[in-house]
Amino acid sequence: MKLRTVVLLLIVLVIGYVLFDSLLQPSTSSLKGDFKEVAVYRNPNNTGPVVRIYAVTVADTLWEEMEQYGKLMPYTKYGTTTVYFFKAGGSFPQTVHPGDVHFDAQFQRNCLGKYQKGAMAEEALSRFPFR
């Protein structure tokens, strides 16, 4: 009976730890900067590399927070994830699309930063990428 109680207590402790740890993982909502996704693209097929493109508004030019936001975005091995940051309150694209140019050129001057994680998991944050 005592061994059974100890085993049950250990199981409850392990489950409690796993739940506690999973609930405390960082997320995009825990970052400063009031990030809001305004446009998202993901290629529809699953036969090739997954391409993800995001347009996000941010309250200020918090470079470290932008980089952390990009790192928290979904990524698939051999795919690409690109996040464009725009100042909240300014103009930004309502849609993003694949190709060499991801949104209309009129919004390029409002782009604060571009985070990209490439096919081999190389990461880069460009400040004012269109200036």
Short mmCIF file of N, CA, C and O in Angstrom, two decimals:
data_model
loop_
_atom_site.label_atom_id
_atom_site.label_comp_id
_atom_site.label_asym_id
_atom_site.label_seq_id
_atom_site.Cartn_x
_atom_site.Cartn_y
_atom_site.Cartn_z
N MET A 1 0.82 -1.19 0.00
CA MET A 1 0.00 0.00 0.00
C MET A 1 0.87 1.26 0.00
O MET A 1 0.56 2.22 -0.69
N LYS A 2 1.95 1.26 0.79
CA LYS A 2 2.81 2.42 0.87
C LYS A 2 3.53 2.67 -0.45
O LYS A 2 3.67 3.81 -0.88
N LEU A 3 4.00 1.62 -1.11
CA LEU A 3 4.67 1.75 -2.40
C LEU A 3 3.71 2.33 -3.44
O LEU A 3 4.08 3.19 -4.23
N ARG A 4 2.49 1.88 -3.41
CA ARG A 4 1.48 2.38 -4.35
C ARG A 4 1.24 3.87 -4.13
O ARG A 4 1.12 4.64 -5.10
N THR A 5 1.19 4.32 -2.92
CA THR A 5 0.99 5.74 -2.61
C THR A 5 2.17 6.58 -3.10
O THR A 5 1.98 7.65 -3.67
N VAL A 6 3.37 6.08 -2.91
CA VAL A 6 4.57 6.79 -3.37
C VAL A 6 4.57 6.89 -4.89
O VAL A 6 4.86 7.96 -5.46
N VAL A 7 4.22 5.81 -5.57
CA VAL A 7 4.19 5.81 -7.04
C VAL A 7 3.13 6.80 -7.53
O VAL A 7 3.38 7.58 -8.46
N LEU A 8 1.96 6.78 -6.95
CA LEU A 8 0.90 7.72 -7.34
C LEU A 8 1.31 9.16 -7.08
O LEU A 8 1.04 10.05 -7.90
N LEU A 9 1.97 9.41 -5.97
CA LEU A 9 2.45 10.75 -5.65
C LEU A 9 3.49 11.21 -6.69
O LEU A 9 3.45 12.36 -7.15
N LEU A 10 4.40 10.33 -7.08
CA LEU A 10 5.39 10.65 -8.10
C LEU A 10 4.72 10.94 -9.44
O LEU A 10 5.11 11.89 -10.15
N ILE A 11 3.72 10.18 -9.81
CA ILE A 11 3.00 10.40 -11.06
C ILE A 11 2.32 11.76 -11.04
O ILE A 11 2.40 12.53 -12.00
N VAL A 12 1.67 12.09 -9.94
CA VAL A 12 0.99 13.38 -9.81
C VAL A 12 2.01 14.52 -9.88
O VAL A 12 1.77 15.54 -10.54
N LEU A 13 3.16 14.38 -9.24
CA LEU A 13 4.20 15.40 -9.28
C LEU A 13 4.74 15.60 -10.70
O LEU A 13 4.94 16.73 -11.15
N VAL A 14 4.97 14.51 -11.42
CA VAL A 14 5.48 14.61 -12.78
C VAL A 14 4.45 15.29 -13.68
O VAL A 14 4.78 16.19 -14.46
N ILE A 15 3.20 14.89 -13.59
CA ILE A 15 2.14 15.52 -14.38
C ILE A 15 2.01 17.00 -14.03
O ILE A 15 1.88 17.85 -14.90
N GLY A 16 2.09 17.32 -12.75
CA GLY A 16 2.02 18.72 -12.32
C GLY A 16 3.18 19.53 -12.87
O GLY A 16 2.99 20.66 -13.33
N TYR A 17 4.37 18.97 -12.85
CA TYR A 17 5.54 19.67 -13.38
C TYR A 17 5.40 19.91 -14.88
O TYR A 17 5.69 21.00 -15.37
N VAL A 18 4.96 18.91 -15.62
CA VAL A 18 4.80 19.04 -17.07
C VAL A 18 3.77 20.13 -17.39
O VAL A 18 3.99 20.97 -18.26
N LEU A 19 2.65 20.12 -16.69
CA LEU A 19 1.63 21.16 -16.91
C LEU A 19 2.16 22.55 -16.56
O LEU A 19 1.97 23.50 -17.31
N PHE A 20 2.83 22.66 -15.43
CA PHE A 20 3.38 23.94 -15.00
C PHE A 20 4.39 24.47 -16.01
O PHE A 20 4.35 25.63 -16.40
N ASP A 21 5.29 23.60 -16.47
CA ASP A 21 6.31 24.00 -17.42
C ASP A 21 5.71 24.39 -18.77
O ASP A 21 6.14 25.36 -19.39
N SER A 22 4.72 23.65 -19.23
CA SER A 22 4.12 23.96 -20.53
C SER A 22 3.31 25.25 -20.50
O SER A 22 3.21 25.95 -21.50
N LEU A 23 2.73 25.59 -19.37
CA LEU A 23 1.96 26.83 -19.27
C LEU A 23 2.84 28.07 -19.14
O LEU A 23 2.38 29.18 -19.38
N LEU A 24 4.10 27.91 -18.78
CA LEU A 24 5.00 29.05 -18.62
C LEU A 24 5.91 29.28 -19.82
O LEU A 24 6.83 30.08 -19.74
N GLN A 25 5.66 28.61 -20.94
CA GLN A 25 6.46 28.81 -22.13
C GLN A 25 6.22 30.21 -22.68
O GLN A 25 5.10 30.73 -22.63
N PRO A 26 7.25 30.86 -23.21
CA PRO A 26 7.06 32.20 -23.77
C PRO A 26 6.17 32.15 -25.01
O PRO A 26 6.14 31.16 -25.73
N SER A 27 5.44 33.23 -25.23
CA SER A 27 4.60 33.34 -26.41
C SER A 27 4.69 34.77 -26.94
O SER A 27 5.22 35.66 -26.28
N THR A 28 4.15 34.99 -28.12
CA THR A 28 4.20 36.32 -28.72
C THR A 28 3.41 37.33 -27.89
O THR A 28 3.73 38.51 -27.90
N SER A 29 2.40 36.88 -27.17
CA SER A 29 1.61 37.82 -26.37
C SER A 29 2.35 38.29 -25.12
O SER A 29 1.97 39.29 -24.52
N SER A 30 3.41 37.60 -24.73
CA SER A 30 4.16 38.01 -23.54
C SER A 30 5.23 39.05 -23.85
O SER A 30 5.89 39.55 -22.95
N LEU A 31 5.40 39.39 -25.12
CA LEU A 31 6.42 40.37 -25.52
C LEU A 31 5.89 41.80 -25.41
O LEU A 31 4.70 42.04 -25.63
N LYS A 32 6.81 42.74 -25.13
CA LYS A 32 6.45 44.15 -25.17
C LYS A 32 6.36 44.57 -26.63
O LYS A 32 7.01 44.00 -27.48
N GLY A 33 5.56 45.55 -26.92
CA GLY A 33 5.49 46.06 -28.28
C GLY A 33 4.11 45.97 -28.90
O GLY A 33 3.89 46.48 -29.98
N ASP A 34 3.17 45.30 -28.25
CA ASP A 34 1.80 45.19 -28.74
C ASP A 34 1.77 44.69 -30.19
O ASP A 34 1.24 45.34 -31.08
N PHE A 35 2.35 43.53 -30.42
CA PHE A 35 2.40 42.93 -31.75
C PHE A 35 1.03 42.44 -32.18
O PHE A 35 0.32 41.80 -31.40
N LYS A 36 0.65 42.74 -33.43
CA LYS A 36 -0.62 42.26 -33.99
C LYS A 36 -0.39 41.79 -35.42
O LYS A 36 0.09 42.54 -36.26
N GLU A 37 -0.75 40.54 -35.69
CA GLU A 37 -0.66 40.02 -37.05
C GLU A 37 -1.77 40.64 -37.89
O GLU A 37 -2.93 40.59 -37.51
N VAL A 38 -1.41 41.23 -39.02
CA VAL A 38 -2.42 41.86 -39.87
C VAL A 38 -2.56 41.13 -41.21
O VAL A 38 -3.56 41.30 -41.91
N ALA A 39 -1.59 40.32 -41.58
CA ALA A 39 -1.67 39.53 -42.81
C ALA A 39 -0.79 38.29 -42.67
O ALA A 39 0.30 38.36 -42.10
N VAL A 40 -1.29 37.17 -43.19
CA VAL A 40 -0.56 35.90 -43.10
C VAL A 40 -0.70 35.15 -44.42
O VAL A 40 -1.77 35.13 -45.03
N TYR A 41 0.39 34.53 -44.83
CA TYR A 41 0.36 33.64 -45.99
C TYR A 41 1.10 32.36 -45.63
O TYR A 41 2.15 32.40 -44.99
N ARG A 42 0.54 31.23 -46.03
CA ARG A 42 1.22 29.93 -45.95
C ARG A 42 0.88 29.19 -47.22
O ARG A 42 -0.29 29.11 -47.59
N ASN A 43 1.90 28.66 -47.90
CA ASN A 43 1.61 27.97 -49.15
C ASN A 43 0.69 26.77 -48.90
O ASN A 43 0.81 26.09 -47.89
N PRO A 44 -0.24 26.52 -49.82
CA PRO A 44 -1.27 25.52 -49.58
C PRO A 44 -0.81 24.07 -49.72
O PRO A 44 -1.44 23.18 -49.17
N ASN A 45 0.26 23.80 -50.45
CA ASN A 45 0.66 22.41 -50.63
C ASN A 45 1.66 21.98 -49.58
O ASN A 45 2.38 22.79 -49.02
N ASN A 46 1.69 20.72 -49.31
CA ASN A 46 2.65 20.18 -48.36
C ASN A 46 3.68 19.31 -49.04
O ASN A 46 4.32 18.49 -48.41
N THR A 47 3.83 19.45 -50.36
CA THR A 47 4.78 18.61 -51.08
C THR A 47 6.17 19.24 -51.16
O THR A 47 7.13 18.54 -51.41
N GLY A 48 6.26 20.53 -50.99
CA GLY A 48 7.55 21.20 -51.06
C GLY A 48 7.84 21.92 -49.76
O GLY A 48 7.17 21.70 -48.75
N PRO A 49 8.82 22.80 -49.77
CA PRO A 49 9.13 23.57 -48.56
C PRO A 49 7.95 24.45 -48.15
O PRO A 49 7.26 25.01 -49.00
N VAL A 50 7.72 24.56 -46.88
CA VAL A 50 6.64 25.39 -46.36
C VAL A 50 7.11 26.84 -46.32
O VAL A 50 8.16 27.15 -45.76
N VAL A 51 6.34 27.73 -46.93
CA VAL A 51 6.66 29.15 -46.97
C VAL A 51 5.63 29.88 -46.11
O VAL A 51 4.42 29.77 -46.35
N ARG A 52 6.12 30.61 -45.11
CA ARG A 52 5.25 31.40 -44.25
C ARG A 52 5.68 32.86 -44.34
O ARG A 52 6.87 33.16 -44.22
N ILE A 53 4.69 33.75 -44.53
CA ILE A 53 4.97 35.19 -44.61
C ILE A 53 3.96 35.89 -43.71
O ILE A 53 2.76 35.62 -43.79
N TYR A 54 4.45 36.80 -42.87
CA TYR A 54 3.61 37.52 -41.94
C TYR A 54 3.84 39.02 -42.07
O TYR A 54 4.98 39.45 -42.27
N ALA A 55 2.78 39.79 -41.92
CA ALA A 55 2.89 41.24 -41.74
C ALA A 55 2.35 41.52 -40.34
O ALA A 55 1.26 41.07 -39.98
N VAL A 56 3.14 42.23 -39.54
CA VAL A 56 2.82 42.44 -38.13
C VAL A 56 2.99 43.92 -37.80
O VAL A 56 3.96 44.54 -38.22
N THR A 57 2.05 44.47 -37.03
CA THR A 57 2.22 45.84 -36.55
C THR A 57 2.83 45.79 -35.16
O THR A 57 2.60 44.86 -34.39
N VAL A 58 3.60 46.82 -34.85
CA VAL A 58 4.30 46.90 -33.57
C VAL A 58 4.23 48.35 -33.09
O VAL A 58 4.23 49.28 -33.89
N ALA A 59 4.19 48.54 -31.78
CA ALA A 59 4.04 49.88 -31.20
C ALA A 59 5.28 50.74 -31.36
O ALA A 59 5.19 51.95 -31.50
N ASP A 60 6.46 50.12 -31.34
CA ASP A 60 7.70 50.90 -31.40
C ASP A 60 8.81 50.04 -31.99
O ASP A 60 8.65 48.83 -32.17
N THR A 61 9.95 50.63 -32.28
CA THR A 61 11.07 49.90 -32.85
C THR A 61 11.89 49.22 -31.75
O THR A 61 12.98 49.65 -31.41
N LEU A 62 11.33 48.16 -31.21
CA LEU A 62 12.00 47.37 -30.19
C LEU A 62 12.68 46.19 -30.89
O LEU A 62 12.09 45.13 -31.07
N TRP A 63 13.92 46.39 -31.30
CA TRP A 63 14.59 45.41 -32.15
C TRP A 63 14.72 44.04 -31.50
O TRP A 63 14.50 43.02 -32.16
N GLU A 64 15.08 43.99 -30.23
CA GLU A 64 15.23 42.70 -29.55
C GLU A 64 13.89 41.97 -29.47
O GLU A 64 13.82 40.76 -29.63
N GLU A 65 12.82 42.74 -29.22
CA GLU A 65 11.49 42.14 -29.15
C GLU A 65 11.05 41.64 -30.53
O GLU A 65 10.43 40.59 -30.64
N MET A 66 11.38 42.38 -31.58
CA MET A 66 11.05 41.94 -32.94
C MET A 66 11.76 40.63 -33.27
O MET A 66 11.17 39.71 -33.84
N GLU A 67 13.03 40.56 -32.91
CA GLU A 67 13.78 39.34 -33.17
C GLU A 67 13.20 38.16 -32.38
O GLU A 67 13.04 37.06 -32.91
N GLN A 68 12.85 38.40 -31.13
CA GLN A 68 12.25 37.35 -30.31
C GLN A 68 10.90 36.92 -30.90
O GLN A 68 10.58 35.74 -30.93
N TYR A 69 10.12 37.88 -31.38
CA TYR A 69 8.84 37.58 -32.01
C TYR A 69 9.07 36.65 -33.22
O TYR A 69 8.38 35.65 -33.37
N GLY A 70 10.03 36.99 -34.04
CA GLY A 70 10.33 36.16 -35.20
C GLY A 70 10.74 34.75 -34.81
O GLY A 70 10.34 33.77 -35.45
N LYS A 71 11.53 34.63 -33.77
CA LYS A 71 11.97 33.31 -33.31
C LYS A 71 10.82 32.47 -32.78
O LYS A 71 10.88 31.24 -32.82
N LEU A 72 9.77 33.12 -32.28
CA LEU A 72 8.62 32.38 -31.75
C LEU A 72 7.62 31.96 -32.82
O LEU A 72 6.71 31.18 -32.56
N MET A 73 7.80 32.47 -34.03
CA MET A 73 6.87 32.12 -35.11
C MET A 73 7.15 30.71 -35.61
O MET A 73 8.26 30.21 -35.51
N PRO A 74 6.10 30.04 -36.16
CA PRO A 74 6.28 28.67 -36.65
C PRO A 74 7.34 28.60 -37.75
O PRO A 74 7.47 29.52 -38.56
N TYR A 75 8.05 27.50 -37.75
CA TYR A 75 9.09 27.27 -38.75
C TYR A 75 9.12 25.78 -39.07
O TYR A 75 8.98 24.94 -38.18
N THR A 76 9.28 25.45 -40.33
CA THR A 76 9.40 24.07 -40.76
C THR A 76 10.76 23.87 -41.40
O THR A 76 11.19 24.69 -42.21
N LYS A 77 11.42 22.78 -41.04
CA LYS A 77 12.74 22.49 -41.58
C LYS A 77 12.70 22.53 -43.10
O LYS A 77 11.79 21.98 -43.71
N TYR A 78 13.66 23.20 -43.69
CA TYR A 78 13.81 23.42 -45.13
C TYR A 78 12.79 24.41 -45.70
O TYR A 78 12.78 24.65 -46.88
N GLY A 79 11.95 24.97 -44.86
CA GLY A 79 11.01 25.99 -45.30
C GLY A 79 11.55 27.37 -44.94
O GLY A 79 12.69 27.51 -44.51
N THR A 80 10.73 28.40 -45.14
CA THR A 80 11.13 29.75 -44.76
C THR A 80 9.99 30.42 -44.00
O THR A 80 8.82 30.18 -44.26
N THR A 81 10.37 31.25 -43.05
CA THR A 81 9.44 32.09 -42.32
C THR A 81 9.95 33.51 -42.42
O THR A 81 11.10 33.79 -42.07
N THR A 82 9.11 34.41 -42.91
CA THR A 82 9.46 35.81 -43.06
C THR A 82 8.42 36.65 -42.34
O THR A 82 7.22 36.46 -42.53
N VAL A 83 8.89 37.58 -41.50
CA VAL A 83 7.99 38.47 -40.77
C VAL A 83 8.38 39.91 -41.09
O VAL A 83 9.54 40.30 -40.90
N TYR A 84 7.42 40.69 -41.57
CA TYR A 84 7.62 42.11 -41.83
C TYR A 84 6.96 42.89 -40.70
O TYR A 84 5.81 42.61 -40.35
N PHE A 85 7.68 43.86 -40.15
CA PHE A 85 7.16 44.67 -39.04
C PHE A 85 6.82 46.07 -39.53
O PHE A 85 7.63 46.71 -40.21
N PHE A 86 5.64 46.55 -39.15
CA PHE A 86 5.16 47.88 -39.52
C PHE A 86 4.73 48.61 -38.26
O PHE A 86 4.23 48.01 -37.32
N LYS A 87 4.92 49.93 -38.27
CA LYS A 87 4.53 50.77 -37.13
C LYS A 87 3.01 50.77 -37.00
O LYS A 87 2.30 51.01 -37.98
N ALA A 88 2.52 50.49 -35.81
CA ALA A 88 1.08 50.54 -35.55
C ALA A 88 0.59 51.96 -35.78
O ALA A 88 1.26 52.93 -35.43
N GLY A 89 -0.56 52.09 -36.38
CA GLY A 89 -1.10 53.41 -36.68
C GLY A 89 -0.73 53.90 -38.06
O GLY A 89 -1.35 54.81 -38.59
N GLY A 90 0.29 53.32 -38.66
CA GLY A 90 0.70 53.69 -40.02
C GLY A 90 0.04 52.77 -41.03
O GLY A 90 -0.78 51.92 -40.69
N SER A 91 0.39 52.93 -42.29
CA SER A 91 -0.18 52.05 -43.30
C SER A 91 0.63 50.76 -43.39
O SER A 91 1.84 50.75 -43.22
N PHE A 92 -0.08 49.67 -43.64
CA PHE A 92 0.53 48.35 -43.74
C PHE A 92 -0.30 47.51 -44.71
O PHE A 92 -1.46 47.82 -44.97
N PRO A 93 0.29 46.46 -45.27
CA PRO A 93 -0.45 45.63 -46.24
C PRO A 93 -1.53 44.80 -45.55
O PRO A 93 -1.34 44.34 -44.43
N GLN A 94 -2.65 44.65 -46.23
CA GLN A 94 -3.73 43.80 -45.72
C GLN A 94 -3.54 42.35 -46.15
O GLN A 94 -4.12 41.45 -45.55
N THR A 95 -2.73 42.14 -47.19
CA THR A 95 -2.44 40.79 -47.66
C THR A 95 -0.95 40.67 -47.98
O THR A 95 -0.31 41.66 -48.34
N VAL A 96 -0.43 39.48 -47.85
CA VAL A 96 0.93 39.16 -48.28
C VAL A 96 0.84 37.94 -49.19
O VAL A 96 -0.10 37.15 -49.09
N HIS A 97 1.80 37.81 -50.10
CA HIS A 97 1.74 36.72 -51.06
C HIS A 97 3.16 36.24 -51.38
O HIS A 97 4.14 36.94 -51.12
N PRO A 98 3.26 35.06 -51.98
CA PRO A 98 4.59 34.50 -52.29
C PRO A 98 5.22 35.21 -53.47
O PRO A 98 4.59 36.01 -54.16
N GLY A 99 6.47 34.91 -53.69
CA GLY A 99 7.21 35.48 -54.80
C GLY A 99 8.37 36.31 -54.31
O GLY A 99 8.73 36.28 -53.13
N ASP A 100 8.95 37.08 -55.22
CA ASP A 100 10.08 37.93 -54.85
C ASP A 100 9.64 39.14 -54.04
O ASP A 100 10.36 39.63 -53.19
N VAL A 101 8.45 39.66 -54.32
CA VAL A 101 7.89 40.81 -53.61
C VAL A 101 6.66 40.31 -52.87
O VAL A 101 5.73 39.79 -53.48
N HIS A 102 6.65 40.48 -51.54
CA HIS A 102 5.58 39.89 -50.73
C HIS A 102 4.37 40.80 -50.50
O HIS A 102 3.35 40.34 -50.02
N PHE A 103 4.50 42.08 -50.81
CA PHE A 103 3.37 43.00 -50.66
C PHE A 103 3.58 44.20 -51.57
O PHE A 103 4.66 44.38 -52.14
N ASP A 104 2.55 45.02 -51.70
CA ASP A 104 2.59 46.16 -52.60
C ASP A 104 3.71 47.13 -52.21
O ASP A 104 3.95 47.39 -51.04
N ALA A 105 4.37 47.69 -53.22
CA ALA A 105 5.54 48.56 -53.01
C ALA A 105 5.20 49.83 -52.23
O ALA A 105 6.09 50.42 -51.60
N GLN A 106 3.96 50.26 -52.22
CA GLN A 106 3.61 51.48 -51.49
C GLN A 106 3.81 51.35 -49.98
O GLN A 106 3.92 52.35 -49.28
N PHE A 107 3.88 50.13 -49.46
CA PHE A 107 4.06 49.92 -48.03
C PHE A 107 5.52 49.75 -47.63
O PHE A 107 5.84 49.70 -46.44
N GLN A 108 6.42 49.66 -48.59
CA GLN A 108 7.83 49.41 -48.28
C GLN A 108 8.45 50.50 -47.41
O GLN A 108 9.23 50.20 -46.51
N ARG A 109 8.10 51.75 -47.63
CA ARG A 109 8.70 52.83 -46.83
C ARG A 109 8.24 52.79 -45.37
O ARG A 109 8.86 53.37 -44.50
N ASN A 110 7.14 52.09 -45.09
CA ASN A 110 6.62 51.99 -43.72
C ASN A 110 7.14 50.75 -42.98
O ASN A 110 6.82 50.56 -41.82
N CYS A 111 7.92 49.92 -43.65
CA CYS A 111 8.42 48.68 -43.05
C CYS A 111 9.59 48.99 -42.11
O CYS A 111 10.61 49.53 -42.53
N LEU A 112 9.42 48.66 -40.85
CA LEU A 112 10.47 48.91 -39.85
C LEU A 112 11.54 47.83 -39.85
O LEU A 112 12.71 48.11 -39.62
N GLY A 113 11.12 46.59 -40.06
CA GLY A 113 12.07 45.51 -39.99
C GLY A 113 11.58 44.27 -40.71
O GLY A 113 10.39 44.13 -40.99
N LYS A 114 12.52 43.38 -40.99
CA LYS A 114 12.20 42.12 -41.64
C LYS A 114 13.00 41.02 -40.95
O LYS A 114 14.23 41.06 -40.90
N TYR A 115 12.29 40.05 -40.41
CA TYR A 115 12.93 38.89 -39.80
C TYR A 115 12.76 37.73 -40.75
O TYR A 115 11.66 37.49 -41.27
N GLN A 116 13.84 37.00 -41.00
CA GLN A 116 13.74 35.85 -41.88
C GLN A 116 14.51 34.68 -41.31
O GLN A 116 15.63 34.82 -40.83
N LYS A 117 13.84 33.53 -41.34
CA LYS A 117 14.49 32.27 -40.98
C LYS A 117 14.45 31.42 -42.24
O LYS A 117 13.39 31.10 -42.76
N GLY A 118 15.64 31.10 -42.75
CA GLY A 118 15.76 30.45 -44.04
C GLY A 118 15.71 28.94 -44.00
O GLY A 118 15.50 28.32 -42.95
N ALA A 119 15.95 28.35 -45.15
CA ALA A 119 15.82 26.91 -45.33
C ALA A 119 16.78 26.10 -44.45
O ALA A 119 16.46 24.98 -44.07
N MET A 120 17.91 26.65 -44.14
CA MET A 120 18.86 25.92 -43.29
C MET A 120 18.87 26.49 -41.86
O MET A 120 19.87 26.39 -41.15
N ALA A 121 17.76 27.11 -41.47
CA ALA A 121 17.54 27.66 -40.13
C ALA A 121 18.43 28.85 -39.79
O ALA A 121 18.59 29.20 -38.63
N GLU A 122 18.99 29.50 -40.83
CA GLU A 122 19.76 30.72 -40.57
C GLU A 122 18.76 31.86 -40.33
O GLU A 122 17.75 31.97 -41.02
N GLU A 123 19.05 32.68 -39.34
CA GLU A 123 18.14 33.75 -38.94
C GLU A 123 18.78 35.12 -39.17
O GLU A 123 19.98 35.27 -38.99
N ALA A 124 17.94 36.10 -39.54
CA ALA A 124 18.43 37.45 -39.74
C ALA A 124 17.32 38.45 -39.52
O ALA A 124 16.18 38.22 -39.94
N LEU A 125 17.64 39.54 -38.83
CA LEU A 125 16.71 40.66 -38.66
C LEU A 125 17.31 41.86 -39.35
O LEU A 125 18.41 42.30 -39.01
N SER A 126 16.61 42.38 -40.36
CA SER A 126 17.07 43.56 -41.09
C SER A 126 16.29 44.77 -40.60
O SER A 126 15.06 44.74 -40.56
N ARG A 127 16.99 45.83 -40.25
CA ARG A 127 16.34 47.08 -39.86
C ARG A 127 16.10 47.93 -41.11
O ARG A 127 17.01 48.09 -41.91
N PHE A 128 14.90 48.43 -41.24
CA PHE A 128 14.51 49.25 -42.39
C PHE A 128 14.99 48.60 -43.70
O PHE A 128 15.83 49.17 -44.41
N PRO A 129 14.48 47.44 -44.06
CA PRO A 129 15.01 46.67 -45.19
C PRO A 129 14.80 47.30 -46.56
O PRO A 129 15.48 46.91 -47.51
N PHE A 130 13.92 48.27 -46.70
CA PHE A 130 13.66 48.85 -48.02
C PHE A 130 14.20 50.27 -48.16
O PHE A 130 13.87 50.97 -49.09
N ARG A 131 15.01 50.70 -47.24
CA ARG A 131 15.58 52.06 -47.32
C ARG A 131 17.02 52.00 -47.75
O ARG A 131 17.73 51.10 -47.60
#
